[in-house]
Short mmCIF file of C-alpha atoms in Angstrom, two decimals:
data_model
loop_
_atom_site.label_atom_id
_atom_site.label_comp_id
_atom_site.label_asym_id
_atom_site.label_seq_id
_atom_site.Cartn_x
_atom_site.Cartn_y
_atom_site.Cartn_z
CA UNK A 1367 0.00 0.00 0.00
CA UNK A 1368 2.86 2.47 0.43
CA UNK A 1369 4.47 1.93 -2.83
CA UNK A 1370 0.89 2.56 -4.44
CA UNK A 1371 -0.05 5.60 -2.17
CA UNK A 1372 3.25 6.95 -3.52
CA UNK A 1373 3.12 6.34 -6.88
CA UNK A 1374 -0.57 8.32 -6.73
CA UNK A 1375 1.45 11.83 -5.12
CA UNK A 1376 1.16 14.58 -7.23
CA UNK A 1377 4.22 14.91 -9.65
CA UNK A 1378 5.67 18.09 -8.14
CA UNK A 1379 6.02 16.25 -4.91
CA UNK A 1380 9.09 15.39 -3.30
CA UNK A 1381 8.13 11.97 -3.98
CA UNK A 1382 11.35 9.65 -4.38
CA UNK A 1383 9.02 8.00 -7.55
CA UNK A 1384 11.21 8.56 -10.77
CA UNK A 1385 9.14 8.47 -13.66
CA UNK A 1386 10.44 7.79 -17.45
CA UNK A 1387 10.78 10.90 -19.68
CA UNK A 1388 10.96 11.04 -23.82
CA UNK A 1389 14.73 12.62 -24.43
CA UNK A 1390 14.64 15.90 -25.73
CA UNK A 1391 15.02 16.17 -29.74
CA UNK A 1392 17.56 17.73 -30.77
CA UNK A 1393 16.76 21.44 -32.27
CA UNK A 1394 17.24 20.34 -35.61
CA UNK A 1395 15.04 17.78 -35.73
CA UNK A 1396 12.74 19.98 -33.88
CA UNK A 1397 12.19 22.15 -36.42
CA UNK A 1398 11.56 19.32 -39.34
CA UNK A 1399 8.76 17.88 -37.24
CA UNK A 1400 7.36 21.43 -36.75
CA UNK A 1401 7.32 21.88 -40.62
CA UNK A 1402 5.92 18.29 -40.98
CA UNK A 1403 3.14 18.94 -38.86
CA UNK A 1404 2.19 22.42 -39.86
CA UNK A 1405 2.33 21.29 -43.75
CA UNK A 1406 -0.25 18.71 -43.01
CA UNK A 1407 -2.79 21.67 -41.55
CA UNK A 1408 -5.15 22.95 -43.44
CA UNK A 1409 -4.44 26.42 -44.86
CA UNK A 1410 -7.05 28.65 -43.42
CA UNK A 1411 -5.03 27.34 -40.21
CA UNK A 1412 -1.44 28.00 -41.83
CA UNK A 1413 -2.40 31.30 -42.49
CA UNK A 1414 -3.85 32.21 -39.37
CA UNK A 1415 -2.78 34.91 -36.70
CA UNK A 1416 -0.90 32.43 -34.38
CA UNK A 1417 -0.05 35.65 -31.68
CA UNK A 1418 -3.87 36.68 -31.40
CA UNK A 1419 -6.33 34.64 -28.72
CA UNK A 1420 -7.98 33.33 -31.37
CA UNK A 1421 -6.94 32.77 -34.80
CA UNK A 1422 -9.13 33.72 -37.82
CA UNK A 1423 -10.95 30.57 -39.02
CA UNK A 1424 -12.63 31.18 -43.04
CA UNK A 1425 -15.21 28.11 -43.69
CA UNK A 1426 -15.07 27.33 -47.39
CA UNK A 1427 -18.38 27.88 -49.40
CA UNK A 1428 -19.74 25.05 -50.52
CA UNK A 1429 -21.69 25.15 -53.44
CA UNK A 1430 -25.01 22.87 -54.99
CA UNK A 1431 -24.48 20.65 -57.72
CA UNK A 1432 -27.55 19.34 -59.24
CA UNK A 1433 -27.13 15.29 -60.34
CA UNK A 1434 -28.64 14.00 -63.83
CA UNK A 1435 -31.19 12.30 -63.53
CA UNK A 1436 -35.46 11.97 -65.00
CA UNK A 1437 -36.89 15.15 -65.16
CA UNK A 1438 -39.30 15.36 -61.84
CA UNK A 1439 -42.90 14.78 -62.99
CA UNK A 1440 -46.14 13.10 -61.64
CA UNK A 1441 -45.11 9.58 -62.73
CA UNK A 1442 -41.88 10.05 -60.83
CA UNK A 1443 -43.14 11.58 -58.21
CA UNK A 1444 -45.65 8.61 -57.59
CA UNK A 1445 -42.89 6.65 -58.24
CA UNK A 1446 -41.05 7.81 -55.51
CA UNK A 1447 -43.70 8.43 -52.84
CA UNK A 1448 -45.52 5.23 -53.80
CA UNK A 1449 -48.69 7.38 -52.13
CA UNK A 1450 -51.46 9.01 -53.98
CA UNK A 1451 -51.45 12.86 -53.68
CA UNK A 1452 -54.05 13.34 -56.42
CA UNK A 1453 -57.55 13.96 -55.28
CA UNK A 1454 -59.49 13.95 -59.36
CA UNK A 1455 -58.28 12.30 -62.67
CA UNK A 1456 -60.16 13.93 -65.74
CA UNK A 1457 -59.44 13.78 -69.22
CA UNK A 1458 -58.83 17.04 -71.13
CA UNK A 1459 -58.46 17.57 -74.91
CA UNK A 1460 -56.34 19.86 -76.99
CA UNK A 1461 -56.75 21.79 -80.53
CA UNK A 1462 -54.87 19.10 -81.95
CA UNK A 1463 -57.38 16.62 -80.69
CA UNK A 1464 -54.83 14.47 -78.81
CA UNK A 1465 -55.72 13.91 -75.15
CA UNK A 1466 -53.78 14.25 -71.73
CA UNK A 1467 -54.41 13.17 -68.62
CA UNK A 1468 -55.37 15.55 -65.74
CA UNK A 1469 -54.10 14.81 -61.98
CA UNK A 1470 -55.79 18.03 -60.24
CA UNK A 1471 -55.70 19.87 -62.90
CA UNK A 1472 -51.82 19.25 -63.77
CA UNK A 1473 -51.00 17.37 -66.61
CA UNK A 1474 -49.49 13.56 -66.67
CA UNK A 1475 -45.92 13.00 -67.67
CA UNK A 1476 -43.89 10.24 -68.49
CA UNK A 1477 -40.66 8.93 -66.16
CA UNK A 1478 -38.66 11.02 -69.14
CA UNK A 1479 -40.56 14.16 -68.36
CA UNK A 1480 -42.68 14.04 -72.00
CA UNK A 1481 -46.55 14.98 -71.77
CA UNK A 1482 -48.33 11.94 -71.73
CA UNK A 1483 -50.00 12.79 -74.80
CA UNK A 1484 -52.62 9.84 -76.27
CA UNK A 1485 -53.26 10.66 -80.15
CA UNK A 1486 -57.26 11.42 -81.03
CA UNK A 1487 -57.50 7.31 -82.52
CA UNK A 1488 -56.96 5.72 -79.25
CA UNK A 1489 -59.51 8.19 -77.11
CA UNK A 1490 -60.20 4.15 -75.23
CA UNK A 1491 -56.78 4.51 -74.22
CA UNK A 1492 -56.69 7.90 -72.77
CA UNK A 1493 -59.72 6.41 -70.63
CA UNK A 1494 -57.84 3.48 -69.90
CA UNK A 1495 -55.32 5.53 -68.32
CA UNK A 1496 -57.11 7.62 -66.19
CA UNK A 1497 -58.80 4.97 -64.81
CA UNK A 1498 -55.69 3.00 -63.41
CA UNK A 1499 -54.97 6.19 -62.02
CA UNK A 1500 -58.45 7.06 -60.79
CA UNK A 1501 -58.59 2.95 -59.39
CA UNK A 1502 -55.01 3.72 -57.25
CA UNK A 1503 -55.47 3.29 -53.59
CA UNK A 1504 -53.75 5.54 -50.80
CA UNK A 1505 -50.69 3.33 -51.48
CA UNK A 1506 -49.71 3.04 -55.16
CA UNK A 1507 -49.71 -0.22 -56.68
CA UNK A 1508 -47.31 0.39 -59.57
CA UNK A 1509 -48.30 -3.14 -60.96
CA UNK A 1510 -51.70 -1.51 -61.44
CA UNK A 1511 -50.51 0.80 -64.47
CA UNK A 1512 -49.34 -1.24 -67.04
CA UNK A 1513 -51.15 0.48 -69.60
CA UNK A 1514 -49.57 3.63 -68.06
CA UNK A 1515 -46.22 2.11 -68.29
CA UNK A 1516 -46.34 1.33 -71.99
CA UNK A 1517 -47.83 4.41 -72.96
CA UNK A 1518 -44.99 5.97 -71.76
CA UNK A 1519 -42.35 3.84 -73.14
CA UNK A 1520 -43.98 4.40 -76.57
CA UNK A 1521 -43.91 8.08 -76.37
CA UNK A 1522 -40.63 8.56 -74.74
CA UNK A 1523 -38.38 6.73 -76.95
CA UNK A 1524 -39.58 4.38 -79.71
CA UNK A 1525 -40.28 7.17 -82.34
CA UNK A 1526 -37.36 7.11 -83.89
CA UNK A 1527 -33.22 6.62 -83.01
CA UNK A 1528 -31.06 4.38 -81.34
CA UNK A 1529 -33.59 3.58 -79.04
CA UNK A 1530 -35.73 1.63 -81.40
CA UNK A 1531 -32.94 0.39 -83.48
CA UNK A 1532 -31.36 -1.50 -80.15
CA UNK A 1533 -35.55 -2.81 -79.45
CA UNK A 1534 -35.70 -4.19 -82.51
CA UNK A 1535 -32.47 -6.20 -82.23
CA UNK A 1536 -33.06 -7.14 -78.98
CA UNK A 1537 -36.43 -8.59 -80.16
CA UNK A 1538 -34.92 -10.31 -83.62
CA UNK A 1539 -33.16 -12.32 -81.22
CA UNK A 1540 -35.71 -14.04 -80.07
CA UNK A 1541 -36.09 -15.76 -83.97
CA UNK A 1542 -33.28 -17.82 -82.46
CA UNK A 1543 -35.04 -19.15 -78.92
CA UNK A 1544 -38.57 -18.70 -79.82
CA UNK A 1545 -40.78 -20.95 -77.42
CA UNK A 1546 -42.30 -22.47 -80.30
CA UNK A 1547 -39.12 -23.74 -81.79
CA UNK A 1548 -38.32 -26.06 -79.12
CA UNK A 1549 -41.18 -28.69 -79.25
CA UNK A 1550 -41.38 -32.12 -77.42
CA UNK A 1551 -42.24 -35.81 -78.52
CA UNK A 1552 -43.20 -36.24 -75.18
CA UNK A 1553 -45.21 -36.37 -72.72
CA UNK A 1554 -48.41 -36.89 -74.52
CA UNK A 1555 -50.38 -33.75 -73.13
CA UNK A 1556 -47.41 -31.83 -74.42
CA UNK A 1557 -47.39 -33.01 -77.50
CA UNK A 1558 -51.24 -32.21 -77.74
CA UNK A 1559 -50.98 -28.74 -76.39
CA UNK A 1560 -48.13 -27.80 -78.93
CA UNK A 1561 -50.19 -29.42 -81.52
CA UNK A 1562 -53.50 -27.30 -80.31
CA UNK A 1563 -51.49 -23.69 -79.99
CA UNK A 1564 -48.22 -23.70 -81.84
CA UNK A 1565 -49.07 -25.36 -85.08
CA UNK A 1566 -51.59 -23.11 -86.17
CA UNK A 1567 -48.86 -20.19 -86.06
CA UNK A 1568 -46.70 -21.85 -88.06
CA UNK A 1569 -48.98 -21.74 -91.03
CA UNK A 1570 -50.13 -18.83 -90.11
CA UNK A 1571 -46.91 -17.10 -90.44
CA UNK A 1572 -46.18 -18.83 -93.39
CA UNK A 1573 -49.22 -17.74 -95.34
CA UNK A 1574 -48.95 -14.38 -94.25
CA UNK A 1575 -45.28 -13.44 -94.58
CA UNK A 1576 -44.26 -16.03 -96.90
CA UNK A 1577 -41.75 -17.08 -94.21
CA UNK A 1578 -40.90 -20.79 -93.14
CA UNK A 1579 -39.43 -20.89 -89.88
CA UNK A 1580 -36.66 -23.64 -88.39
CA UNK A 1581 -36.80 -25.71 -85.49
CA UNK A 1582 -34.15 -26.07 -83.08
CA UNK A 1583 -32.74 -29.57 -82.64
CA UNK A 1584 -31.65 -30.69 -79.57
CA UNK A 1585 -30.46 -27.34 -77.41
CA UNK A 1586 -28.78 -26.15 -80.17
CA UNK A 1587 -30.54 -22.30 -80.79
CA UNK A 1588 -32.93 -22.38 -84.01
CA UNK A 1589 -31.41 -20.65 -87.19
CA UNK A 1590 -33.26 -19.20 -89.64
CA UNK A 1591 -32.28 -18.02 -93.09
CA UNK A 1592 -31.13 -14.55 -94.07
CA UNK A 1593 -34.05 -13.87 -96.04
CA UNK A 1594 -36.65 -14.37 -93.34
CA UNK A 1595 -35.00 -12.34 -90.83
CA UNK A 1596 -35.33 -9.46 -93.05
CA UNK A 1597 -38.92 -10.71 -93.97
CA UNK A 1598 -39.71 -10.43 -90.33
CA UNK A 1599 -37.21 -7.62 -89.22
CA UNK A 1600 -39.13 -5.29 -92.03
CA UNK A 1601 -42.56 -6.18 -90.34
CA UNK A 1602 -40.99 -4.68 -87.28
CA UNK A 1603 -39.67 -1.82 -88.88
CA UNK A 1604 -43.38 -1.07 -90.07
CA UNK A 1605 -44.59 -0.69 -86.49
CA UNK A 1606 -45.21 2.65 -85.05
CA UNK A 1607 -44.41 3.34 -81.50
CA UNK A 1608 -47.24 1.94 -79.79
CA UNK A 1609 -47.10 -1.31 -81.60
CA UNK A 1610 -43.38 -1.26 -81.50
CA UNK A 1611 -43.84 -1.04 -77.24
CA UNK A 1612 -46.67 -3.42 -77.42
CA UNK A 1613 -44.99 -6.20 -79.33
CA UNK A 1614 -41.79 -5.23 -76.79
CA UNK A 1615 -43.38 -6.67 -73.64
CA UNK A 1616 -45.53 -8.95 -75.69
CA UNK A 1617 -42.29 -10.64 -76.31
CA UNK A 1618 -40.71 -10.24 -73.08
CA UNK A 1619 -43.79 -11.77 -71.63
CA UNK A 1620 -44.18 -14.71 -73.64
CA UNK A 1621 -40.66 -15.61 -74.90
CA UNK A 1622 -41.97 -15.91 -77.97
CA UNK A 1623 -41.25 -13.81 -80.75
CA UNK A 1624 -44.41 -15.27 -82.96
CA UNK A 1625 -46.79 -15.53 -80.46
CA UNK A 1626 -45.97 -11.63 -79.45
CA UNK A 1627 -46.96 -10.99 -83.79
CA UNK A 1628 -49.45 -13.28 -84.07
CA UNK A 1629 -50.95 -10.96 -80.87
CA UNK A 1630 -50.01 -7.46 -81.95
CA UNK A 1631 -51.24 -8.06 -85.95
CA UNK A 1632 -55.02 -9.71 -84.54
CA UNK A 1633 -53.96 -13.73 -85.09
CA UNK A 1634 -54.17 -14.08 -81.35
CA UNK A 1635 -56.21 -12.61 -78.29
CA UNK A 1636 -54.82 -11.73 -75.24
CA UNK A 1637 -55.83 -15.12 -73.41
CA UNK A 1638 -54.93 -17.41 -76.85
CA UNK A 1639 -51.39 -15.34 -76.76
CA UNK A 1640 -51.52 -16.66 -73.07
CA UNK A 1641 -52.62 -20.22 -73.20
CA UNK A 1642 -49.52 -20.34 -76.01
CA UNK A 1643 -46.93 -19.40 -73.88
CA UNK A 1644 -47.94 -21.43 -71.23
CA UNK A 1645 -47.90 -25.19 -72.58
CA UNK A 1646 -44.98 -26.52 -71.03
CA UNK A 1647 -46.37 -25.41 -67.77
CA UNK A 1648 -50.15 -26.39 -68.27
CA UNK A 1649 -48.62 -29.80 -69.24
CA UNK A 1650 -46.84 -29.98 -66.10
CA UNK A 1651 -49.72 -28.86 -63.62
CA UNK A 1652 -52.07 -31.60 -66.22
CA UNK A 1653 -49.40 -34.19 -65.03
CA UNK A 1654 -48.37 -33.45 -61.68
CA UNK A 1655 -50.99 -30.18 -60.32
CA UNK A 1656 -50.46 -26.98 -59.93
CA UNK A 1657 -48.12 -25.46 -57.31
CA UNK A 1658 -49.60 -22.77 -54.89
CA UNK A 1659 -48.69 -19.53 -55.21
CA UNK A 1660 -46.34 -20.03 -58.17
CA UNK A 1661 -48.46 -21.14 -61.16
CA UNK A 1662 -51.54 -19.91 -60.31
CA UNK A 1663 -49.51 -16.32 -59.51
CA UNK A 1664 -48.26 -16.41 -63.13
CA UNK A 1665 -51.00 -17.45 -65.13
CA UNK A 1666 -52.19 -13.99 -63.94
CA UNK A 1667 -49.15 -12.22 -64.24
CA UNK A 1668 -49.02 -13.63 -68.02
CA UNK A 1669 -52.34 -12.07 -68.70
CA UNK A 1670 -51.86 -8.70 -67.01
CA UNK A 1671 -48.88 -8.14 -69.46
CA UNK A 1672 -50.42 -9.29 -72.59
CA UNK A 1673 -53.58 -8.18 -71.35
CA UNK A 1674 -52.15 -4.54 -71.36
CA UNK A 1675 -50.63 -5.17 -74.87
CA UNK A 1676 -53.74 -5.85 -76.33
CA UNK A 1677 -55.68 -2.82 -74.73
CA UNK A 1678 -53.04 -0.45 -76.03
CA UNK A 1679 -53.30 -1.96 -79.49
CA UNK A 1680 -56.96 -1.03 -79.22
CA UNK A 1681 -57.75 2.32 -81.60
CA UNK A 1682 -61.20 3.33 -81.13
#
């Protein structure tokens, strides 16, 4: 105890306690840590009045910078918020007899800041619009504007450019892994189902566009000639934007590049477009039954999208 009650006296004690001390550096070395440690100081502080009480600090201004990004409009704002801030939804008609879509009285936009602008032949449409919007709850469902969403992604960049030249590769590659070019020999309500929904396309597609299509053997991707690529590619090329979107997500939908035609030029309805895209799986769930919450989940998914397709096809 009297070793520790002396080690705990105060240092300017006569305490016999010797503590350690750092050796001195020497004055030149002194003076290169001093010009270490003030070069590593910020300059306001290098600067500074080092004699006065308190040395003259200068905070640097920081200025905004404003980020690219999507213009800020309705869409993006509902987007964002996922809440509904709109109280009416009307529909409202300009002098060049195109219609736009009124959220209190402001007009609808597209994620790309474009006014969502529905030409005078698809006035069903324009109604089809509001109403998902006028249908939204207090929390947005953004699942429940699909005919929104392709509206949008007609009119903000399939006109014309780059934009629709990379959509229309993207979708003659699906001439190579079409659904339909893969069929079975087996099992038999496979075969039956291709038979019932994939044969008919075939000579429909043939009679129409003159085009005879390849099957794939074994997993091997199909490959069809040069000359009915650019028989088909030139039927793309001939859509306008709308159709161009619709058969876009007709496609993505159904993996199916004929099936998404045959829907978008009036071969198929929405549901027939459906049932086609769905054999393998309605095979299945005839052979083993259906799984909860998976196929029953998409065969309504499947139909939302190509439902959508077909209702923006609609001009009336």
């Amino acid at each position: 105890m009297a070793s520790l009650s002396r080690s705990l006296r105060p240092l300017g004690s006569s305490s016999s306690v010797l503590l350690a001390r750092p050796a001195p550096l020497p004055l030149s070395r002194i003076g290169v840590a001093a010009a270490a440690a003030a070069s590593s100081l910020p300059q306001w502080y290098r600067t500074a009045d080092i004699g006065s009480k308190r040395p003259y600090i200068s905070s640097q201004v920081l200025k905004a910078t404003v980020q690219d990004g999507p213009a800020l409009t309705q869409t993006n704002r509902a987007e964002v918020t996922l809440r509904r801030f709109w109280k009416t939804v009307h529909l409202e008609e300009d002098p060049s007899g195109s219609f736009s879509i009124k959220l209190d009285h402001r007009a609808l936009k597209t994620p790309g800041g474009a006014k969502l602008l529905i030409p005078q032949e698809r006035r069903l449409l324009a109604l089809l619009i509001a109403n998902e919007w006028e249908n939204q709850d207090e929390v947005l469902k953004q699942h429940a504007l699909p005919v929104t969403s392709l509206a949008s992604r007609a009119i903000d960049g399939l006109g014309e450019g780059l934009i629709r030249e990379g959509v229309i590769d993207q979708m003659m590659k699906y001439l190579d892994t079409d659904t339909i070019l893969f069929p079975n020999d087996a099992p038999k309500p496979l075969v039956r189902m291709q038979k019932e929904h994939w044969d008919p396309l075939f000579s429909w597609i043939s009679e129409t566009y003159g085009v005879t299509l390849n099957l794939a053997e074994g997993f091997s991707p199909a490959r069809q000639t040069p000359e009915a690529i650019a028989k088909l590619r030139s039927v793309v090329e001939g859509m306008d934007n709308y159709e161009l979107a619709a058969f876009e997500r007709a496609t993505y939908a159904s993996k199916s590049f004929v099936i998404a035609l045959a829907l978008c030029k009036g071969r198929l309805t929405a549901h027939e477009a459906a049932e086609a895209s769905h054999v393998e799986v309605r095979s299945q769930i005839e052979l083993w039954g259906e799984v909860e919450d998976t196929h029953d989940v998409d065969y309504q998914d499947i139909r939302r999208s190509l439902g959508s397709v077909a209702c923006l096809l609609i001009k009336a």
